[in-house]
CSV table of C-alpha atoms and ligand atoms in Angstrom, one decimal:
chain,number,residue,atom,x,y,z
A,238,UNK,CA,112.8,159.8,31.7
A,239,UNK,CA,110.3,158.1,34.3
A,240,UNK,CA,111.0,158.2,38.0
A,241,UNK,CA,112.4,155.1,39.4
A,242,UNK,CA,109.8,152.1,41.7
A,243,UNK,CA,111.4,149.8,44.6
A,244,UNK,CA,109.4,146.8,44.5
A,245,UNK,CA,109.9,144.8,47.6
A,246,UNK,CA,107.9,141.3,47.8
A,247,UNK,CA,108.1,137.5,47.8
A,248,UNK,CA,110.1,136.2,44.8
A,249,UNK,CA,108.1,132.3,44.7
A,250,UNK,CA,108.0,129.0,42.8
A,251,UNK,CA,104.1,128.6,42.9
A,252,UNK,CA,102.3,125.2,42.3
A,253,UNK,CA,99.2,126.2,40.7
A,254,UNK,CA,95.8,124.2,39.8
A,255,UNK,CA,92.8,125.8,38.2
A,256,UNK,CA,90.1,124.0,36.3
A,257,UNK,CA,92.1,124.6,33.1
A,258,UNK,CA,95.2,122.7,34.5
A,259,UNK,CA,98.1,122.6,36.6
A,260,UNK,CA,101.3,123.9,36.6
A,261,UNK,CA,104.4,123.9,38.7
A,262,UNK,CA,107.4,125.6,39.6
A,263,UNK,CA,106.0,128.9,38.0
A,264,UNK,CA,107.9,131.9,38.8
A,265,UNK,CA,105.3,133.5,41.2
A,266,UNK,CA,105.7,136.1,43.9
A,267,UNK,CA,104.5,139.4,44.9
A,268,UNK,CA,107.2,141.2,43.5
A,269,UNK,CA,107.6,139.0,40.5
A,270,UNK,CA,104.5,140.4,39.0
A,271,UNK,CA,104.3,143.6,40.6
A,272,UNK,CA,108.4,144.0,39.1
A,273,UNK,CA,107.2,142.5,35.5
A,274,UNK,CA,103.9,144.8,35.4
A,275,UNK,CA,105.4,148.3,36.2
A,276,UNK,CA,108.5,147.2,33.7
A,277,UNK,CA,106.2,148.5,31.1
A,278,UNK,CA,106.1,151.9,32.2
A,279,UNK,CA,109.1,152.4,34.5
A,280,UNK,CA,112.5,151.3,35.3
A,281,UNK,CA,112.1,149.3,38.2
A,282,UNK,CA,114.2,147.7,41.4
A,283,UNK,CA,113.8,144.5,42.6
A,284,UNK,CA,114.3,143.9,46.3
A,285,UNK,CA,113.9,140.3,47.1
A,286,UNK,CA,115.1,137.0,48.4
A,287,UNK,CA,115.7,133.6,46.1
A,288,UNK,CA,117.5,130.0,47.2
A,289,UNK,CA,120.1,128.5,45.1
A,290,UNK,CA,117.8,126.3,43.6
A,291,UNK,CA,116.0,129.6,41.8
A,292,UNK,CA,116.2,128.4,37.8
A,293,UNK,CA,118.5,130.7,36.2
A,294,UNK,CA,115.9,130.6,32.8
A,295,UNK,CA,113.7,132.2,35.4
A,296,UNK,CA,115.9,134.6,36.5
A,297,UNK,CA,116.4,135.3,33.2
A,298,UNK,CA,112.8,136.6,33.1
A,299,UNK,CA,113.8,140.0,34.9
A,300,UNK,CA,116.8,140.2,32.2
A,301,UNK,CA,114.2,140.2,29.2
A,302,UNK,CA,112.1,143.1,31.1
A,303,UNK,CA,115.2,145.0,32.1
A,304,UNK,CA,114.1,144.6,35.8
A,305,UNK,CA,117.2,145.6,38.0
A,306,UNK,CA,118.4,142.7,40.2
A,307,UNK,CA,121.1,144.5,42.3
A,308,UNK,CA,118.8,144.1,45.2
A,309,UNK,CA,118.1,140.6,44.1
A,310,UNK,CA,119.6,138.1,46.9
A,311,UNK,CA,120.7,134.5,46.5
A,312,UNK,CA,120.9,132.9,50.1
A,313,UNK,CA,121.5,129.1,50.5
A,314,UNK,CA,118.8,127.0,50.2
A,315,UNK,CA,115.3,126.3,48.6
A,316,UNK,CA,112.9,129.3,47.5
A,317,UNK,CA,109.9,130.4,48.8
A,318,UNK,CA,107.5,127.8,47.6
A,319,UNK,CA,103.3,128.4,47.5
A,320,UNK,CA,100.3,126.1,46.1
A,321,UNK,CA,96.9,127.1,45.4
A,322,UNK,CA,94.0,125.6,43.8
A,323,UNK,CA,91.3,127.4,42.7
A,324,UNK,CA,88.0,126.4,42.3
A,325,UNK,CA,85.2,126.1,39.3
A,326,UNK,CA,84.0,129.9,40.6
A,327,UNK,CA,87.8,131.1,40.0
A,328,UNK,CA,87.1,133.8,42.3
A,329,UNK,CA,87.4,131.2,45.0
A,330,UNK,CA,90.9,129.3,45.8
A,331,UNK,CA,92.6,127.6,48.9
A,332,UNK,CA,96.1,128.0,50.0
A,333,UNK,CA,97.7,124.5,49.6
A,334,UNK,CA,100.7,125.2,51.1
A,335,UNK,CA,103.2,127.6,52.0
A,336,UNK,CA,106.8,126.8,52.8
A,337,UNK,CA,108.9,130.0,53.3
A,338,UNK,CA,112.8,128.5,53.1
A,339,UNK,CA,115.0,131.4,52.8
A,340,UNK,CA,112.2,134.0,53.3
A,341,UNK,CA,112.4,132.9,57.4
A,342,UNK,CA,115.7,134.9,57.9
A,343,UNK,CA,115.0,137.5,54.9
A,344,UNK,CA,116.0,141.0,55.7
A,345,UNK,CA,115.9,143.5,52.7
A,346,UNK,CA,118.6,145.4,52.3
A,347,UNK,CA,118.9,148.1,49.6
A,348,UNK,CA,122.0,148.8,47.5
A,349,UNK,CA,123.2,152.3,47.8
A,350,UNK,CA,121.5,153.4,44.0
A,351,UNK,CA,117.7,152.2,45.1
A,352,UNK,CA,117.4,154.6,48.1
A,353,UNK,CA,116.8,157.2,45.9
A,354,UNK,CA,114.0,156.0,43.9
A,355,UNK,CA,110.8,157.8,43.8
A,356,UNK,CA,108.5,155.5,43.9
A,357,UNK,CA,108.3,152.9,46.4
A,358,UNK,CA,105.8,149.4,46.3
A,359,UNK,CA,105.9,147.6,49.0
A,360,UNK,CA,104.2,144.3,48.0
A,361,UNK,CA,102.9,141.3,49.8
A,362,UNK,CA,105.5,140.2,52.6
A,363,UNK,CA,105.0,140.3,56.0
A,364,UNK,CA,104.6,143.9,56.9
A,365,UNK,CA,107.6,144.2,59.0
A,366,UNK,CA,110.1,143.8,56.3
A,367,UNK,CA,107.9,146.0,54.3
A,368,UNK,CA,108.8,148.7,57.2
A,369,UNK,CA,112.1,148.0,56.9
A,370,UNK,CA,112.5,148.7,53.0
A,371,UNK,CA,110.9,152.2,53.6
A,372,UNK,CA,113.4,152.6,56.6
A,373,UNK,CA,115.9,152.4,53.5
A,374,UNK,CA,114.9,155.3,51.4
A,375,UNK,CA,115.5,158.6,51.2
A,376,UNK,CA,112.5,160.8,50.6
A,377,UNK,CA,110.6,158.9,47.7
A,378,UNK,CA,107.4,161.1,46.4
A,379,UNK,CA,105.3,158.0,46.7
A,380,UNK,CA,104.9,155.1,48.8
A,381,UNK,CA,102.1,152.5,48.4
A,382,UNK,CA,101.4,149.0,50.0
A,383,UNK,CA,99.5,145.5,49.2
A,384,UNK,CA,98.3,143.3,52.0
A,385,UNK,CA,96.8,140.1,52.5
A,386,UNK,CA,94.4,138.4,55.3
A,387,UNK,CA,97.9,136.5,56.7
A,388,UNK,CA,99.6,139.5,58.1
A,389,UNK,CA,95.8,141.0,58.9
A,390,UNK,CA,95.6,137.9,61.1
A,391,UNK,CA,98.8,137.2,62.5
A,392,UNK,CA,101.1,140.9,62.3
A,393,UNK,CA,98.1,143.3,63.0
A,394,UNK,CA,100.1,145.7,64.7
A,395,UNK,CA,103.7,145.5,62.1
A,396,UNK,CA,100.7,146.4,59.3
A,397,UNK,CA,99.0,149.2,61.1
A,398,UNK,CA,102.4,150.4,61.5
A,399,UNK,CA,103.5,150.7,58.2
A,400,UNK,CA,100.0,152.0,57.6
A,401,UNK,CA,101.2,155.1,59.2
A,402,UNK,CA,103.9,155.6,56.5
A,403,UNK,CA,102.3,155.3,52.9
A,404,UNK,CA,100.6,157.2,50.9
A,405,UNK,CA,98.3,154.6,49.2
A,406,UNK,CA,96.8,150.9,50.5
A,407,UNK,CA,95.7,148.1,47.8
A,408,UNK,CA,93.6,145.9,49.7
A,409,UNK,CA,90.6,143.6,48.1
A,410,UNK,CA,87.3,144.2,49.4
A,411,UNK,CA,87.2,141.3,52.2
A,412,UNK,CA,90.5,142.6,53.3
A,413,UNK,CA,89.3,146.4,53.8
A,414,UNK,CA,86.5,144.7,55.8
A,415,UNK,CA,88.9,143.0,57.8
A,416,UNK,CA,91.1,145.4,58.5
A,417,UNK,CA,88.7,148.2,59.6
A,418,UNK,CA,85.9,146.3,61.0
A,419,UNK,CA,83.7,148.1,59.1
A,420,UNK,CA,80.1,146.6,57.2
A,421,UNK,CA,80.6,148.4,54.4
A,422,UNK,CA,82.9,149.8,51.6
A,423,UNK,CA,83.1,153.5,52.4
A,424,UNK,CA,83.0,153.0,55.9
A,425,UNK,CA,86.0,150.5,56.0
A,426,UNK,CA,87.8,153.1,53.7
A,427,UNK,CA,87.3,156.4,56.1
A,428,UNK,CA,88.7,154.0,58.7
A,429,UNK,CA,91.6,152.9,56.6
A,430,UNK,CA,92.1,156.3,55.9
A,431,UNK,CA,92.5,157.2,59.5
A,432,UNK,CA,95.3,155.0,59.7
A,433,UNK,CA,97.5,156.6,57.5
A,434,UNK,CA,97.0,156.5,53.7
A,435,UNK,CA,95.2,159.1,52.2
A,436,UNK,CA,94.3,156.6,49.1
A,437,UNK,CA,93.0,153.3,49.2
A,438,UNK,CA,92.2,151.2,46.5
A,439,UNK,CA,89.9,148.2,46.7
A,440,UNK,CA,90.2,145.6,44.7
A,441,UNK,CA,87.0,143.7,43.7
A,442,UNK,CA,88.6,141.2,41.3
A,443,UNK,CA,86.8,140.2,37.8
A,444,UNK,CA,84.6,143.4,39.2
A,445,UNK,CA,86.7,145.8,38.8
A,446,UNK,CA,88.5,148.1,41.3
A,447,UNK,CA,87.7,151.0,42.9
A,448,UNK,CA,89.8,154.4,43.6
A,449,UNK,CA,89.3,156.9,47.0
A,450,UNK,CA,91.7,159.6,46.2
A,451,UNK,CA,92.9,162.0,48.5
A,452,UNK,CA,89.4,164.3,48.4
A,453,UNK,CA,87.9,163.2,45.7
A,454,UNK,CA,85.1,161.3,44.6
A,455,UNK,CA,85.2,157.5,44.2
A,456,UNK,CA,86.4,156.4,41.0
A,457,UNK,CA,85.1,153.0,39.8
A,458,UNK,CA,87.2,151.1,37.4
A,459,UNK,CA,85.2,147.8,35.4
A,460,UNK,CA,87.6,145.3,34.0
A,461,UNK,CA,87.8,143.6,30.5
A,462,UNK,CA,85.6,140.2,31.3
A,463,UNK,CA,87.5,137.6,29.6
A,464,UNK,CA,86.0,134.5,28.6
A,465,UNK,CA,89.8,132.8,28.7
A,466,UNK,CA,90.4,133.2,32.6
A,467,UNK,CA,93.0,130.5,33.0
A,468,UNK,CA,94.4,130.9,35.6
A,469,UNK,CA,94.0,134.0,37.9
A,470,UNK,CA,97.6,134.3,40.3
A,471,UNK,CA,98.7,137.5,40.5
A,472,UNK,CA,96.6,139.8,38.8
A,473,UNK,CA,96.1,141.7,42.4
A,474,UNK,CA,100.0,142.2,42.5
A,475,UNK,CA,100.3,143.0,38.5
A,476,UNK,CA,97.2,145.3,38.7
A,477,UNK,CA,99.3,146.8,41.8
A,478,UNK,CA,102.1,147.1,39.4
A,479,UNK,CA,100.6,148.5,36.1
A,480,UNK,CA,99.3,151.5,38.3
A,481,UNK,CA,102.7,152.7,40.0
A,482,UNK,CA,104.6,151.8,37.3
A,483,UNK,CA,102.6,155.0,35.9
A,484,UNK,CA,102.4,156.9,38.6
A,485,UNK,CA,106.6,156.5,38.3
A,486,UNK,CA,106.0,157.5,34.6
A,487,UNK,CA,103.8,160.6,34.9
A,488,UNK,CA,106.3,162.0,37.5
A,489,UNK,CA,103.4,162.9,39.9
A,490,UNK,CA,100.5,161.6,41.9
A,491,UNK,CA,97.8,163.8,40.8
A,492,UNK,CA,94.2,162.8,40.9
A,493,UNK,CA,94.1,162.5,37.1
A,494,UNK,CA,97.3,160.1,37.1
A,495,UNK,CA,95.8,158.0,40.1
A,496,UNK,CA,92.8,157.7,37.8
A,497,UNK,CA,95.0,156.9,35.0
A,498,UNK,CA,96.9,154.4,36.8
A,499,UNK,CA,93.5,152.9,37.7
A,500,UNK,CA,93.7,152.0,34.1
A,501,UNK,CA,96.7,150.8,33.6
A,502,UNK,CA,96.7,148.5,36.4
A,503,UNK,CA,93.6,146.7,35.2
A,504,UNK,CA,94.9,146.0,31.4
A,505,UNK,CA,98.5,144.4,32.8
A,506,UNK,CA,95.7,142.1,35.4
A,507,UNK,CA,93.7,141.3,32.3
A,508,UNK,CA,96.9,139.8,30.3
A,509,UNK,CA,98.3,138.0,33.6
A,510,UNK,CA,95.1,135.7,33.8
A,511,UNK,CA,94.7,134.6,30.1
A,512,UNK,CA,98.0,132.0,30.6
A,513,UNK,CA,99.8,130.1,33.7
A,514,UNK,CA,101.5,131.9,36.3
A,515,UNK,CA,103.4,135.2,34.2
A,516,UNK,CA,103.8,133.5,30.8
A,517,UNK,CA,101.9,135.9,29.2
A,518,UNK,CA,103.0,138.8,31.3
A,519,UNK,CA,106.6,139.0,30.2
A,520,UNK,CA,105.8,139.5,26.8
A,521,UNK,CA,103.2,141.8,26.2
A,522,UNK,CA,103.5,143.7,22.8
A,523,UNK,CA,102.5,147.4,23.0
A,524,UNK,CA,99.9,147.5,20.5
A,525,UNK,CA,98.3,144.7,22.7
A,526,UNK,CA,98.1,147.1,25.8
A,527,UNK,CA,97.2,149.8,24.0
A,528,UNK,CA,94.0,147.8,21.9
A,529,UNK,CA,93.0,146.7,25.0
A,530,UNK,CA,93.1,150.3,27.0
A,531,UNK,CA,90.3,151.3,24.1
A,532,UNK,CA,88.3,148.6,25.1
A,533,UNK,CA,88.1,149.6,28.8
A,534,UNK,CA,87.5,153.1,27.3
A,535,UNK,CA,84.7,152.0,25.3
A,536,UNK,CA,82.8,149.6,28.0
A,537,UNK,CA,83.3,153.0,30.4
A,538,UNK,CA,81.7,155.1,28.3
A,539,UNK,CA,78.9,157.5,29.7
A,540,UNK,CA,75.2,156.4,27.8
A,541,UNK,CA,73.8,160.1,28.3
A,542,UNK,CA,74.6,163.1,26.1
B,768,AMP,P1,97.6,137.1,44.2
B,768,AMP,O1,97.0,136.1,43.3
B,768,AMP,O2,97.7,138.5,43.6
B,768,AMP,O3,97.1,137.0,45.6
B,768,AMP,O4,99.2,136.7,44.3
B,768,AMP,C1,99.6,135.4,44.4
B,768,AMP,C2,101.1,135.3,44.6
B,768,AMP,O5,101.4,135.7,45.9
B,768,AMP,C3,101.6,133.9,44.3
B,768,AMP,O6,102.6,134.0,43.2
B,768,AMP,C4,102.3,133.5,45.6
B,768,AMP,O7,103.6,133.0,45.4
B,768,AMP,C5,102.4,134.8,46.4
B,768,AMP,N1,102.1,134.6,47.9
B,768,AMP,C6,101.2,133.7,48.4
B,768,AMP,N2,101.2,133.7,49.7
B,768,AMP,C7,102.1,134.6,50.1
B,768,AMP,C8,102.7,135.1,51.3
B,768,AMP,N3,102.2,134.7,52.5
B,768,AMP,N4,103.6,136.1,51.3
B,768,AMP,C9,104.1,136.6,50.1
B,768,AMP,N5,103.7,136.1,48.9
B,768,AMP,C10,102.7,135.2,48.9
């Protein structure tokens, strides 16, 4: 039996145009596709906030991926709403708006059967509730936060903060930057480092991620390039989820299993881009994931004997 992952994020109906099309009213969120992503591998928690006016076809969405809603809460008024357009480089995309509704008096509170979870994601919020959901837990074996430029800007002290209490940062490139300071990727992550988690991943988007374990070497993971990127939302936060969802499955956190996860997270990211917001990651067949793990096995493949 895996371990069990708190997910703890924004629960969002996204507006979303790429150059393929719009959409709106997508179930979006941190924890959305963080909680659908590690659903493959783990039972998981969901700790969030939605309005009365959340669909109930998309709440049905966790139902199908036997994602626990206990920790789900439905508070008077409008959900969390966020629009983004991205552009013809879909690497690139501006924020068109973000109205936060019930997320401005959110407080997470766990029921009584998460706190002993082992694993523990605390996904995109503002990093103060994120504090407060690890507040909430008994002793998990392992903790690990997302991040975006926002809170870097605007709750610089509530991040370095929770900083202090994981084991393991996801942050994109520009972020780690940010956040440290630092010119460069190694130097950024030794500072990161110094701030509390021992691992740090940096994401690099349709470049892949890479992996600074707890004294070890880097670990660089390339992606599967798809020529049907449609539209790109939350593949940081399903990559995020593909890779604790296993660390909850392998029942430690050992170099090998980071490396694994590494893995992992990148095929669920894959999937989440080739359809509108997570249409295509709620229904993922097995032999799919597992076809496309060989392919990232074979484009990694060492050329010398
Ligand atoms: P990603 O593409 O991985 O950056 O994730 C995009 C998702 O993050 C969308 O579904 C948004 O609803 C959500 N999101 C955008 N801005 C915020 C924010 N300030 N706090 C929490 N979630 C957000």
């Amino acid at each position: 039996m895996a371990d069990r992952i708190v997910v703890v994020g924004s629960i969002a109906l996204d507006t979303l145009h790429t150059p393929h099309g719009s959409a709106e009213d997508c179930v979006g969120g941190s924890a959305s596709y963080a909680a659908f992503a590690a659903s493959y591998h783990a039972p998981v928690n969901l700790v969030a906030v939605v309005g009365t006016d959340f669909p109930q076809a998309a709440r049905e969405l966790f139902g199908q991926r036997k994602v626990d809603t206990e920790g789900l809460e439905v508070v008077e008024g409008q959900t969390f709403r966020w629009g983004g357009r991205y552009h013809e480089d879909m690497n690139r995309r501006d924020t068109l708006f973000t109205e936060l509704n019930v997320f401005e008096d959110f407080h997470p509170k766990l029921p009584d059967s998460y706190r002993s979870s082992e694993v523990v994601f605390l996904a995109n919020i503002h990093p103060a509730l994120q504090m407060e959901v690890l507040e909430q837990v008994d002793a998990p074996r392992f903790t690990a936060l997302d991040t975006m430029n926002l809170w870097i800007d605007i709750a610089r002290d509530d991040l370095v903060k929770a900083l202090g209490c994981i084991d393991l940062l996801f942050l994109n490139d520009e972020e780690a930057m940010q956040l440290s300071g630092e010119g460069n990727i190694s130097s950024a992550v030794r500072a990161l480092k110094a701030m509390g988690p021992k691992s740090v991943v940096v994401k690099k988007g349709e470049h892949g991620a890479v992996l600074f374990a707890d004294g070890n070497e880097p670990y660089v993971q390339p992606t599967v390039l798809l020529e049907s990127v449609v539209d790109p939302t939350g593949a940081g936060d399903a990559f995020a989820g593909g890779f604790l969802g296993h660390v909850a499955r392998s029942g430690d956190a050992s170099a090998e299993t980071l490396r694994q996860a590494m893995v992992q997270g990148t095929v669920t990211a894959s999937f989440t881009t080739e359809e509108f917001g997570p249409d295509r990651l709620v229904k993922l067949p097995e032999q799919e994931i597992d076809a496309r793990r060989e392919v990232l096995r074979r484009i990694s493949a060492w050329p010398f004997a």
